[in-house]
Coordinates of N, CA, C and O in Angstrom, one line a residue:
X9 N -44.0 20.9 -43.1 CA -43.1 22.0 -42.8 C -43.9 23.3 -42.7 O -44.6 23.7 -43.5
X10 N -43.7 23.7 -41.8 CA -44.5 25.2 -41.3 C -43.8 26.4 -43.0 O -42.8 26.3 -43.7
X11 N -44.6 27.1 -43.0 CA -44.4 28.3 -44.1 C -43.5 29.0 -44.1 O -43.0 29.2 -43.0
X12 N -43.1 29.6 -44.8 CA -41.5 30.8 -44.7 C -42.2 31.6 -43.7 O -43.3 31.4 -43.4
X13 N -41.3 32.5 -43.3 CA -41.4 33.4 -42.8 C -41.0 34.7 -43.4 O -40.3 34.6 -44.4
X14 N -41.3 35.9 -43.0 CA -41.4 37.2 -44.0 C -39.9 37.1 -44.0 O -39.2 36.9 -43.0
X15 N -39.4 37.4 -45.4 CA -37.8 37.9 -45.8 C -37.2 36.6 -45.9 O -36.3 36.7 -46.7
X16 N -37.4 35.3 -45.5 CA -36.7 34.1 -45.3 C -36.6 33.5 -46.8 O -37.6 33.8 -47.6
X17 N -36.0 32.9 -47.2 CA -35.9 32.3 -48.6 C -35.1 31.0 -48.3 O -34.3 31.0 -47.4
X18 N -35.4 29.9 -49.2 CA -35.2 28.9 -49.2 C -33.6 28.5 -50.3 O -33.5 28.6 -51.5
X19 N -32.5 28.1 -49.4 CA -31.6 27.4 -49.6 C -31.2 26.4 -50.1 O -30.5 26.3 -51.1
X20 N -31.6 25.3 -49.3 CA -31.7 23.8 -50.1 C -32.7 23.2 -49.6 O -33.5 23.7 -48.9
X21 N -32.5 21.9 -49.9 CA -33.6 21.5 -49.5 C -33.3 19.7 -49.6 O -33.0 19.4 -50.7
X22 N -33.5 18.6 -48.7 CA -32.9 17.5 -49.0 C -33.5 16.4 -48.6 O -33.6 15.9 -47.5
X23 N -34.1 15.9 -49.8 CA -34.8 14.5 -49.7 C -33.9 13.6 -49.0 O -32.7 13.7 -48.7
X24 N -35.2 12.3 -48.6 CA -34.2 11.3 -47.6 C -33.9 10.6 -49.1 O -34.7 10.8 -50.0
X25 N -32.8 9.7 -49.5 CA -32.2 8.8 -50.4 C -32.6 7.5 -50.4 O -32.6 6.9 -49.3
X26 N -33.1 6.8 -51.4 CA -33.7 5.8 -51.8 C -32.5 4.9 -51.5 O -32.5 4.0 -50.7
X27 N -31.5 5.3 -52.3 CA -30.3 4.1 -52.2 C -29.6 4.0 -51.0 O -29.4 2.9 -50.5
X28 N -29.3 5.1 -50.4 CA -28.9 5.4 -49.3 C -29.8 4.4 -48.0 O -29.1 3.7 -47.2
X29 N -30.9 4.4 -47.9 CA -31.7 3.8 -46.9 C -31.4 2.3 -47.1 O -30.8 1.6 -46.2
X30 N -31.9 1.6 -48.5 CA -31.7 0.7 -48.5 C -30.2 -0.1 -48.0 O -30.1 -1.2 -47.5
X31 N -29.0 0.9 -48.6 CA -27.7 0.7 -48.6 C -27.5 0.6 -46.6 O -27.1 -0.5 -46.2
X32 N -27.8 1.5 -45.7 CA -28.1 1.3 -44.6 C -28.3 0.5 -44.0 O -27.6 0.3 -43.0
X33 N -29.4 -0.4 -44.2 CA -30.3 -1.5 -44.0 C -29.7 -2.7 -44.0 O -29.5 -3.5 -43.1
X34 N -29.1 -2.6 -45.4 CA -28.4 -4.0 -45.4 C -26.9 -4.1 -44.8 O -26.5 -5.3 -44.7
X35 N -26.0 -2.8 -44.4 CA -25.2 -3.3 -43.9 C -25.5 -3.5 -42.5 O -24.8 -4.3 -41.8
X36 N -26.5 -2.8 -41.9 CA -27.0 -3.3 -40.7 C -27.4 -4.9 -40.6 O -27.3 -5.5 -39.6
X37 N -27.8 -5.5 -41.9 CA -28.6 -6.8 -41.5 C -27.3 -8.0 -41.8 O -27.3 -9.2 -41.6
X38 N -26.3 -7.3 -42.4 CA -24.6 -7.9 -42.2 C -24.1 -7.7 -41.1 O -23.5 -8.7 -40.6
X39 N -24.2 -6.7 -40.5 CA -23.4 -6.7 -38.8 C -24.3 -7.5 -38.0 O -23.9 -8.4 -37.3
X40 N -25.3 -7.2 -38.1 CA -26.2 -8.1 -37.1 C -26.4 -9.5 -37.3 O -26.8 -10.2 -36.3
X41 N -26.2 -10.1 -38.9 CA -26.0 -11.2 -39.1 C -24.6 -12.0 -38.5 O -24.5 -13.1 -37.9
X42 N -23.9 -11.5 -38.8 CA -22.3 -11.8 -38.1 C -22.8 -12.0 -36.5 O -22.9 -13.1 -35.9
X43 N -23.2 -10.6 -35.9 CA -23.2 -10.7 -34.3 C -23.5 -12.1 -34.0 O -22.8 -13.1 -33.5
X44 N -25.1 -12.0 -34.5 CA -25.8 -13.0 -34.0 C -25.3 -14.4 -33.8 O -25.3 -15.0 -32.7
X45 N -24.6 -15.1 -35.8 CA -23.5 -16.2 -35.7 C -22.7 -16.1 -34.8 O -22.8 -17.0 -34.0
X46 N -22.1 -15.3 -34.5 CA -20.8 -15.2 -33.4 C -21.2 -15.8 -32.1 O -20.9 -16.9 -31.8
X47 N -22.2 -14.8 -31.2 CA -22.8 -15.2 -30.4 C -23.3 -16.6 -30.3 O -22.9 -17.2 -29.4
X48 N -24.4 -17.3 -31.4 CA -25.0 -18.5 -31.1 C -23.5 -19.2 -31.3 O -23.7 -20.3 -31.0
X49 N -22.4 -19.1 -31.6 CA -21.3 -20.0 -31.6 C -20.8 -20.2 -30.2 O -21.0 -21.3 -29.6
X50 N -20.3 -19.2 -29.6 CA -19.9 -18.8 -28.5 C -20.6 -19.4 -27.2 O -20.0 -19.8 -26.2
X51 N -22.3 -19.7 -27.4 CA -22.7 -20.1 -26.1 C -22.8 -21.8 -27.0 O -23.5 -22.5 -26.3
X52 N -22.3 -22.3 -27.9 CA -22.5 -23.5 -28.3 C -23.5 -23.9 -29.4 O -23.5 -24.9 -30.1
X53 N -24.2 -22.9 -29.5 CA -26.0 -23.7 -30.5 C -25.2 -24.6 -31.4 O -24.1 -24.4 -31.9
X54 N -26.2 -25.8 -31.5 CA -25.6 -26.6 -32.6 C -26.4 -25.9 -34.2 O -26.3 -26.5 -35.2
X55 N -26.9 -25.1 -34.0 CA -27.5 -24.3 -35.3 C -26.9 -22.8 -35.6 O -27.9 -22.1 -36.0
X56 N -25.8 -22.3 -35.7 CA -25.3 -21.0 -35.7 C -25.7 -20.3 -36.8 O -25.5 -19.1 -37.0
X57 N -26.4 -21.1 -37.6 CA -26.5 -20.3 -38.8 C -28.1 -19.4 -38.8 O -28.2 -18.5 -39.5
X58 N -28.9 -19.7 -38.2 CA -29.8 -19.3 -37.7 C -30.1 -17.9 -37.1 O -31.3 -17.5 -36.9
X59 N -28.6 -17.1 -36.6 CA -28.5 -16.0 -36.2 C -28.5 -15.3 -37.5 O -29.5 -14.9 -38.0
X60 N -27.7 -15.2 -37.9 CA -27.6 -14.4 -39.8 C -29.0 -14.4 -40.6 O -29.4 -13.4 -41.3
X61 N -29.8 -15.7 -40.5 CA -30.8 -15.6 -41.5 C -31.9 -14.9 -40.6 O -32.4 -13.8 -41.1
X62 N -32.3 -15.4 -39.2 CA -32.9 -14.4 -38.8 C -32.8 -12.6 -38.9 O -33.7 -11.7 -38.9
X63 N -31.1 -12.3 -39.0 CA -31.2 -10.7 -38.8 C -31.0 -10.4 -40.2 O -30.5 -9.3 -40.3
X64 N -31.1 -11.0 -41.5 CA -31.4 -10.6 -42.5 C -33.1 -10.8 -42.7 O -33.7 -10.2 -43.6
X65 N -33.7 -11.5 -42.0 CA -34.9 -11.2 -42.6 C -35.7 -10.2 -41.4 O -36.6 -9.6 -42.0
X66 N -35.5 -10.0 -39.9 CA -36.0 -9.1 -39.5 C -35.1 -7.7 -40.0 O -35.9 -6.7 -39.9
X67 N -34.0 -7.4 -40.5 CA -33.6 -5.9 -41.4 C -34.5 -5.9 -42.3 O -35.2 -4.8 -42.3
X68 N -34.9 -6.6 -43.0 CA -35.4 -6.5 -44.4 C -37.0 -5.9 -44.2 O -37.6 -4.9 -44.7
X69 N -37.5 -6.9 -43.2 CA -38.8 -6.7 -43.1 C -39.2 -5.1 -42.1 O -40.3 -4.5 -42.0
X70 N -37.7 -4.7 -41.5 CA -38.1 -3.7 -41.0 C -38.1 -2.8 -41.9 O -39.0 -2.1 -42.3
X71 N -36.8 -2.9 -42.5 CA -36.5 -1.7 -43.9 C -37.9 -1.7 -44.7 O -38.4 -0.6 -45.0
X72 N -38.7 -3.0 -45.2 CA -39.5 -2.6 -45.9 C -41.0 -2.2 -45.0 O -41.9 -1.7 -45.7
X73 N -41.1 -2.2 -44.0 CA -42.1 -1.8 -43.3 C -42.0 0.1 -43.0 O -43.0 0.8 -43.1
X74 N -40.9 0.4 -42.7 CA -40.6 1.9 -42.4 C -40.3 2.3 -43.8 O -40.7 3.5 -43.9
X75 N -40.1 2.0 -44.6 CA -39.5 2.6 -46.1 C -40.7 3.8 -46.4 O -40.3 4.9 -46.1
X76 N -41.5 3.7 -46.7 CA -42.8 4.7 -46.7 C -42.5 6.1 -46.0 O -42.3 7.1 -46.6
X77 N -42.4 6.1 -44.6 CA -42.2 6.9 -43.6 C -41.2 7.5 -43.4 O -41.3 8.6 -42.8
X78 N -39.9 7.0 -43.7 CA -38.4 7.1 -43.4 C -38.1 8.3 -45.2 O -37.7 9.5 -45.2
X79 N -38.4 7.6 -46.3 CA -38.0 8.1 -47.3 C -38.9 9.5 -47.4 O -38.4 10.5 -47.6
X80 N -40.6 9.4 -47.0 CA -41.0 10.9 -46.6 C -40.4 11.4 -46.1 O -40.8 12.5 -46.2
X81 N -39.3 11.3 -45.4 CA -38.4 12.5 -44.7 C -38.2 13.6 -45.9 O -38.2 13.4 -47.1
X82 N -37.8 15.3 -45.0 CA -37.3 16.2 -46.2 C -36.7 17.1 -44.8 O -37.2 17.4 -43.8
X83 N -35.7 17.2 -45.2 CA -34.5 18.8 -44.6 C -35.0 19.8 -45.5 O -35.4 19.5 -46.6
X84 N -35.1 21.0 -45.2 CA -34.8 22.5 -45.8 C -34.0 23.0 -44.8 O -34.0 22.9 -43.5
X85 N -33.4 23.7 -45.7 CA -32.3 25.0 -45.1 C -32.8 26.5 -45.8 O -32.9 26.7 -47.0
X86 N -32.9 27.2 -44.9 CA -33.6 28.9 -45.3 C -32.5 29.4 -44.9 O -31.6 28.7 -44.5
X87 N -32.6 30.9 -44.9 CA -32.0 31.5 -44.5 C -32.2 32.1 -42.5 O -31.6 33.0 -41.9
X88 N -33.2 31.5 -42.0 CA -33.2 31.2 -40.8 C -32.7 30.3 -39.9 O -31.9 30.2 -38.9
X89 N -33.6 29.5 -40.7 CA -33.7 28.1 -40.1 C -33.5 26.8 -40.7 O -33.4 26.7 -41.9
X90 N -33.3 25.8 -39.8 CA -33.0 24.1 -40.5 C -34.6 23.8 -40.5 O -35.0 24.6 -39.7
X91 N -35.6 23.1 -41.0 CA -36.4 22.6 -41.1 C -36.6 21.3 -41.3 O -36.2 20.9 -42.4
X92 N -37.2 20.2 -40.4 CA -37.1 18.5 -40.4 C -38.1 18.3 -40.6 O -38.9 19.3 -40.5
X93 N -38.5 16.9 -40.9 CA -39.7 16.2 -40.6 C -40.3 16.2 -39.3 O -39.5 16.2 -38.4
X94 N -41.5 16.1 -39.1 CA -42.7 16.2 -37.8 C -42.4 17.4 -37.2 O -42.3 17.4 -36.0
X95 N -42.2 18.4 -37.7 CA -42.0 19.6 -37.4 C -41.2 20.0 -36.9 O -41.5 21.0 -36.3
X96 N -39.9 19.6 -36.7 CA -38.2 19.8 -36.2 C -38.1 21.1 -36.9 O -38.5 21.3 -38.0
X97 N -37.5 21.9 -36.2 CA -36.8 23.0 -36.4 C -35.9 23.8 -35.6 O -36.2 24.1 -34.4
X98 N -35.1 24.3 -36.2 CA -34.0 24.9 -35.2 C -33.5 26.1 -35.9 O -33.5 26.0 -37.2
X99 N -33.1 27.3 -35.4 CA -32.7 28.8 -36.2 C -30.8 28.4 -36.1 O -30.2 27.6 -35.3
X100 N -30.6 29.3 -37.2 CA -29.3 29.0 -37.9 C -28.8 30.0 -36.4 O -27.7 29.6 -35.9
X101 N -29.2 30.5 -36.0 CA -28.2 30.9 -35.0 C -28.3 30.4 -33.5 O -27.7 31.0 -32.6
X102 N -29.3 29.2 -33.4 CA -29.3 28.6 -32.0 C -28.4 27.1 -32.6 O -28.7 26.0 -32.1
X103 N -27.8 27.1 -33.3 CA -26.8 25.4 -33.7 C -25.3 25.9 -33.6 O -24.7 26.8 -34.1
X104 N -24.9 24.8 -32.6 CA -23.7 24.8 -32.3 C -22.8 24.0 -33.1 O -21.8 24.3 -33.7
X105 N -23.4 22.9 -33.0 CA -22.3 21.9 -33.9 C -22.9 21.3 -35.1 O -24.1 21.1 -34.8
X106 N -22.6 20.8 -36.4 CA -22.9 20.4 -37.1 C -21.9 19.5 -37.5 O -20.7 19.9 -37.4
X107 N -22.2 18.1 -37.9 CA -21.0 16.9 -38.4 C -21.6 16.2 -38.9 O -22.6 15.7 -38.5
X108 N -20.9 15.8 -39.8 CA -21.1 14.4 -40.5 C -21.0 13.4 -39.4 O -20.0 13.2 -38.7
X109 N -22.2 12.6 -39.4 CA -22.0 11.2 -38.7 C -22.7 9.8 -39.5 O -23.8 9.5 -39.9
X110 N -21.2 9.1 -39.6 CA -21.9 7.7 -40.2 C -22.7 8.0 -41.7 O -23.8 7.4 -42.0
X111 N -22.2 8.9 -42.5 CA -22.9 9.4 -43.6 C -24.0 10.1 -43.5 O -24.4 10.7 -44.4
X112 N -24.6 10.1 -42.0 CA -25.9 10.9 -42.1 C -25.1 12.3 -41.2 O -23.9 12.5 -41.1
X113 N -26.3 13.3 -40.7 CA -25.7 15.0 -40.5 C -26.5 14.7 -38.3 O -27.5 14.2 -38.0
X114 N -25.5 15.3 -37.4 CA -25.9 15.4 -36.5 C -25.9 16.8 -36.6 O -25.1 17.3 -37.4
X115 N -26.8 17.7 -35.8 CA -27.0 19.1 -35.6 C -27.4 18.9 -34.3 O -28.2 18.1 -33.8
X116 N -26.7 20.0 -33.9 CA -26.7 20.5 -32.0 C -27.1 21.4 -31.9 O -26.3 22.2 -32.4
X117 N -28.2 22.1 -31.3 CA -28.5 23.7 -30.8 C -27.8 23.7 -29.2 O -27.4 23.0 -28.3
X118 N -28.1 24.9 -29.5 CA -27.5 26.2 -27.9 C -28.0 25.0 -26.7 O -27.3 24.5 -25.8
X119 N -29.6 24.7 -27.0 CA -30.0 23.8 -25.6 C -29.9 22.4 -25.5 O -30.4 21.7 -24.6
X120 N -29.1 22.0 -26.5 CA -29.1 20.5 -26.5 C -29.6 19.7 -27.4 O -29.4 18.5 -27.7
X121 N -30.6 20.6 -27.9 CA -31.6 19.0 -28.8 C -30.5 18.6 -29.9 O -29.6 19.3 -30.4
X122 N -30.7 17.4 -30.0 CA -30.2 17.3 -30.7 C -30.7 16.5 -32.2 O -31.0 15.3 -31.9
X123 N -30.8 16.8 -33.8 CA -30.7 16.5 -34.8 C -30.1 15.6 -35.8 O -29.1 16.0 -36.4
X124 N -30.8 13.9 -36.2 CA -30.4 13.1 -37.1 C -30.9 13.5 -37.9 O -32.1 13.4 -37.7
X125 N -30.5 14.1 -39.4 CA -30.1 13.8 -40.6 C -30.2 12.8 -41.6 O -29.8 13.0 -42.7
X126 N -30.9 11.7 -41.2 CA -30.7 10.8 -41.7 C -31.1 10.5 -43.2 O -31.9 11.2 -43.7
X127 N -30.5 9.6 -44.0 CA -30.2 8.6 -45.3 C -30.2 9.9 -46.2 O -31.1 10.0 -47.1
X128 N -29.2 10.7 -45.9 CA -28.6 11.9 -47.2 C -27.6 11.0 -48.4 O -26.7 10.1 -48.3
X129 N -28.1 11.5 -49.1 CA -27.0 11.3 -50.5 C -25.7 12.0 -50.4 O -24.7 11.8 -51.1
X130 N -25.9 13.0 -49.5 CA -24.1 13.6 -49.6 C -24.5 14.2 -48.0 O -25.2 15.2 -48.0
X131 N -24.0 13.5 -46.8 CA -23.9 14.1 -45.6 C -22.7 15.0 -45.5 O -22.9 16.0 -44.8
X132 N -21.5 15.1 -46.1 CA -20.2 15.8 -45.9 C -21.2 17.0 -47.0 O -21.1 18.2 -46.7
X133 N -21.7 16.8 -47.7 CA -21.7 18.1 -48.0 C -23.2 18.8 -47.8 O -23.5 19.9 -48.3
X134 N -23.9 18.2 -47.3 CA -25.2 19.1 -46.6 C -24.6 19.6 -45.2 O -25.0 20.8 -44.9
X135 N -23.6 18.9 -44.2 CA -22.8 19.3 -43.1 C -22.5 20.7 -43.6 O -22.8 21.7 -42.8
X136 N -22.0 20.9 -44.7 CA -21.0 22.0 -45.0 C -22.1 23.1 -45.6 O -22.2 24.4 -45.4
X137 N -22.8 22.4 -46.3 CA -24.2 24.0 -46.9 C -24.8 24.2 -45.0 O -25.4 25.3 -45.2
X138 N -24.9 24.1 -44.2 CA -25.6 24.3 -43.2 C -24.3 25.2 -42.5 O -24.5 26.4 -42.2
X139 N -23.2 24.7 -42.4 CA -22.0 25.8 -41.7 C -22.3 27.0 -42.4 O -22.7 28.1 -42.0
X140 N -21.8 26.5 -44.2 CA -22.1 28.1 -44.6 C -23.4 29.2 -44.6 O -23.3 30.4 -44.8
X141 N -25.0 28.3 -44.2 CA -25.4 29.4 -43.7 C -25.5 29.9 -42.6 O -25.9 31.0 -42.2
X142 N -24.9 28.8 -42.0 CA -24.8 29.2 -40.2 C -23.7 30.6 -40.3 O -24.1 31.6 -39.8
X143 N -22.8 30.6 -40.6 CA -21.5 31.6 -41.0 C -22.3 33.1 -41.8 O -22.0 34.2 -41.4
X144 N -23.2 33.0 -42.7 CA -23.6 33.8 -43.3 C -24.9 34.8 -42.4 O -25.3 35.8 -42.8
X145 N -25.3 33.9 -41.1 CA -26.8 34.0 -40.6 C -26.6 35.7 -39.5 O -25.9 35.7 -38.4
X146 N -27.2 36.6 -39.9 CA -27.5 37.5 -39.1 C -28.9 38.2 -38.5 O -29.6 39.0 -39.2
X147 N -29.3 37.7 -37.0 CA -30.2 37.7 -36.9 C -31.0 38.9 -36.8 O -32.2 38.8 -36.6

């Protein structure tokens, strides 16, 4: 993350979640286990069960392959700006929309980019510390 800037002070600040990621992971490797059953049923396979064990072991192996990378993630909120990983950043007064999505935070600026949030321990309420400094921000 790039350095404050003169006058700016730091708000919060939000690691990615250990439980959270993993808790992600596996419900993804349950929907995708289902899909897959469903599907190999649907065109016939006499082996259906083969869809589920495959998308439980490619989630798993992805979850543990990105785990390193994904949990390095860190949010700050200053009194400027939102601050992300690989150098994401956006000023509290170029964001239009902020929402909880799917437990994690989307953020929208003036030009479009747009901002995942991802594997918060409390997306409804990092959603909400970001309105209020968006609300409090004078540039």
């Amino acid at each position: 993350m790039s350095p404050l800037r003169e006058g700016e002070a730091i708000l919060a600040e939000w690691p990615a979640d250990k439980e959270r990621y993993w808790r992600s992971h596996a419900i993804m490797a349950v929907l995708g286990g289902a899909l897959g059953g469903v599907v190999l049923l649907a065109i016939g396979n006499p082996t259906p069960w083969v869809g589920p064990v495959a998308a439980v072991l490619a989630m798993g192996v992805r979850a543990w392959y990105l785990a390193s990378e994904a949990l390095a993630g860190r949010w700050r909120l200053t009194t400027q700006r939102l601050q992300g990983p690989g150098g994401r950043q956006v000023s509290l007064g170029q964001i239009t929309t902020v929402r909880p999505f799917f437990g994690d935070v989307q953020v929208i600026s003036q030009a479009g980019d747009k901002h995942l949030m991802k594997y918060l321990a409390d997306g409804a309420g990092v959603a909400a510390a970001i309105q209020s400094a968006k609300a409090g921000f004078n540039p």
